[in-house]
CSV table of C-alpha atoms and ligand atoms in Angstrom, one decimal:
chain,number,residue,atom,x,y,z
A,1,LEU,CA,5.7,14.8,5.3
A,2,ALA,CA,7.9,11.6,5.4
A,3,THR,CA,11.0,11.1,3.6
A,4,VAL,CA,13.2,8.3,2.0
A,5,SER,CA,16.6,8.5,0.3
A,6,CYS,CA,16.9,7.4,-2.8
A,7,PRO,CA,18.2,4.1,-3.2
A,8,ARG,CA,20.8,5.1,-6.8
A,9,CYS,CA,20.6,8.6,-6.0
A,10,HIS,CA,20.5,9.3,-2.1
A,11,GLN,CA,18.6,12.7,-2.3
A,12,SER,CA,15.8,12.3,-0.4
A,13,VAL,CA,12.3,11.3,-2.0
A,14,ASP,CA,8.7,12.0,-0.7
A,15,SER,CA,8.3,7.5,0.2
A,16,GLN,CA,5.0,8.4,-1.4
A,17,ALA,CA,7.4,8.9,-4.9
A,18,VAL,CA,6.4,6.7,-6.8
A,19,THR,CA,9.5,7.7,-9.2
A,20,CYS,CA,12.9,9.6,-7.7
A,21,PRO,CA,12.6,13.1,-9.0
A,22,HIS,CA,15.7,13.2,-9.2
A,23,CYS,CA,17.8,10.5,-11.5
A,24,ARG,CA,14.0,8.8,-12.5
A,25,THR,CA,14.7,5.9,-10.3
A,26,THR,CA,10.7,3.9,-10.7
A,27,LEU,CA,10.7,3.0,-6.2
A,28,LYS,CA,7.2,0.7,-6.6
A,29,ALA,CA,4.5,0.2,-8.8
A,30,PHE,CA,1.0,0.7,-7.4
A,31,GLY,CA,0.0,-1.9,-4.9
A,32,HIS,CA,4.0,-3.1,-4.3
A,33,PRO,CA,6.6,-1.8,-1.4
A,34,GLY,CA,9.6,-0.4,-3.2
A,35,ILE,CA,12.5,1.7,-2.3
A,36,PRO,CA,14.9,-1.6,-1.6
A,37,LEU,CA,17.4,-1.1,-4.4
A,38,HIS,CA,18.6,-4.8,-4.8
A,39,ARG,CA,21.7,-6.1,-6.8
A,40,ALA,CA,22.6,-8.9,-8.9
A,41,THR,CA,25.4,-10.6,-7.1
A,42,GLY,CA,28.0,-12.3,-10.2
A,43,LYS,CA,26.2,-12.8,-13.0
A,44,GLU,CA,22.8,-13.8,-12.8
A,45,TYR,CA,20.0,-11.9,-14.0
A,46,LEU,CA,17.3,-10.6,-10.5
A,47,CYS,CA,14.8,-11.0,-13.4
A,48,ASP,CA,16.0,-15.1,-13.2
A,49,SER,CA,14.8,-15.8,-9.0
A,50,CYS,CA,11.6,-12.8,-9.6
A,51,THR,CA,8.2,-12.9,-8.2
A,52,TYR,CA,6.5,-11.3,-11.5
A,53,HIS,CA,9.2,-12.8,-13.8
A,54,ALA,CA,7.9,-15.9,-13.2
A,55,ASP,CA,4.1,-15.0,-12.5
A,56,ASP,CA,4.9,-12.8,-15.9
A,57,SER,CA,3.2,-9.6,-14.0
A,58,CYS,CA,6.4,-7.4,-14.6
A,59,ASN,CA,6.0,-4.3,-17.6
A,60,PHE,CA,9.8,-3.6,-16.4
A,61,PRO,CA,12.3,-1.9,-19.8
A,62,GLN,CA,14.9,-3.5,-18.1
A,63,ARG,CA,13.4,-6.6,-18.0
A,64,PRO,CA,14.4,-10.0,-18.2
A,65,TYR,CA,18.0,-8.6,-18.2
A,66,ALA,CA,17.8,-6.6,-15.0
A,67,LYS,CA,20.8,-6.8,-12.6
A,68,GLU,CA,19.2,-3.7,-10.4
A,69,CYS,CA,16.2,-3.3,-9.7
A,70,THR,CA,13.6,-1.7,-6.7
A,71,LEU,CA,10.6,-4.2,-7.6
A,72,TYR,CA,13.0,-7.2,-6.7
A,73,GLN,CA,10.4,-10.0,-4.8
A,74,ASN,CA,13.0,-12.8,-4.8
A,75,ILE,CA,10.6,-15.8,-5.5
A,76,GLU,CA,11.8,-18.5,-3.0
A,77,GLU,CA,10.9,-15.3,-0.3
A,78,SER,CA,7.1,-15.4,-0.8
A,79,LYS,CA,7.1,-19.2,-2.0
A,80,LEU,CA,7.6,-19.4,1.8
A,81,GLN,CA,5.3,-16.7,2.9
A,82,LEU,CA,2.6,-18.7,0.7
A,83,GLN,CA,3.4,-21.2,2.0
A,84,GLN,CA,3.0,-19.7,6.0
A,85,GLN,CA,-0.4,-18.1,4.4
A,86,ARG,CA,-1.7,-21.7,3.7
A,87,GLU,CA,-0.3,-23.2,6.5
A,88,ASN,CA,-2.2,-21.0,9.0
A,89,THR,CA,-5.0,-20.9,7.4
A,90,SER,CA,-5.8,-24.7,7.5
A,91,LEU,CA,-5.0,-24.1,11.0
A,92,THR,CA,-7.8,-21.7,11.2
A,93,ALA,CA,-9.9,-24.2,9.0
A,94,THR,CA,-9.1,-26.5,11.2
A,95,VAL,CA,-10.1,-25.5,14.7
A,96,LYS,CA,-13.0,-24.2,13.0
A,97,SER,CA,-14.5,-27.1,11.4
A,98,TRP,CA,-13.5,-28.5,14.6
A,99,VAL,CA,-15.9,-26.4,16.3
A,100,LYS,CA,-18.5,-27.2,13.7
A,101,ARG,CA,-18.7,-30.4,13.9
A,102,ASN,CA,-18.6,-30.7,18.0
A,103,SER,CA,-21.6,-27.6,17.8
A,104,SER,CA,-23.4,-29.9,20.6
A,105,LEU,CA,-21.0,-31.0,22.8
A,106,LEU,CA,-20.3,-27.5,23.1
A,107,LEU,CA,-23.9,-26.4,23.2
A,108,LEU,CA,-24.0,-28.9,25.9
A,109,LEU,CA,-21.8,-27.9,28.1
A,110,SER,CA,-21.7,-24.6,28.1
A,111,LEU,CA,-25.5,-25.8,29.6
A,112,VAL,CA,-24.0,-27.6,32.0
A,113,LEU,CA,-22.4,-24.7,33.8
A,114,VAL,CA,-25.6,-22.6,33.5
A,115,CYS,CA,-27.5,-25.2,35.8
A,116,LEU,CA,-23.9,-25.0,37.7
A,117,LEU,CA,-24.9,-21.7,38.4
A,118,ILE,CA,-28.8,-21.1,38.0
A,119,ALA,CA,-28.1,-24.3,41.1
A,120,LEU,CA,-24.6,-22.0,42.9
A,121,LEU,CA,-26.8,-18.7,42.9
A,122,SER,CA,-30.0,-20.5,44.1
A,123,SER,CA,-28.9,-22.3,47.0
B,1,LIG,S1,11.0,-6.5,-10.9
B,1,LIG,FE1,12.9,-6.0,-11.4
B,1,LIG,S2,13.5,-7.7,-11.4
B,1,LIG,FE2,11.9,-8.6,-10.4
B,1,LIG,S3,10.7,-9.1,-13.2
B,1,LIG,FE3,10.5,-7.3,-13.5
B,1,LIG,S4,12.7,-5.5,-14.3
B,1,LIG,FE4,13.3,-8.7,-13.7
B,2,LIG,ZN1,17.0,9.3,-6.9
């Protein structure tokens, strides 16, 4: 059984636990990776730069004034990730549409290859 250390009270906790049994810190939410405890540096609240505040999916009672949070997800980072995902999908889309547009060319090339092979084998 895998255990992790609670970011607040540092007791060992089952890695699947949603809340720490010792200090009740929320460690993760369904579908979200959890555990590292994010702390606000300076006067800003974490929620101000959090994805789950921006998309209104957070139902934590400390929102929007969280100074520390285990679910915090930096919005700039997730924007970057999204952008990368989009770039990746647009690249595969380009390759796919090229294959589609040039499928007759590819077919012709493979036929030529087969003919060459037959010619080589029968000579
Ligand atoms: S997950 Fe935490 S930091 Fe993000 S909005 Fe909710 S309380 Fe604020
Ligand atoms: Zn704890």
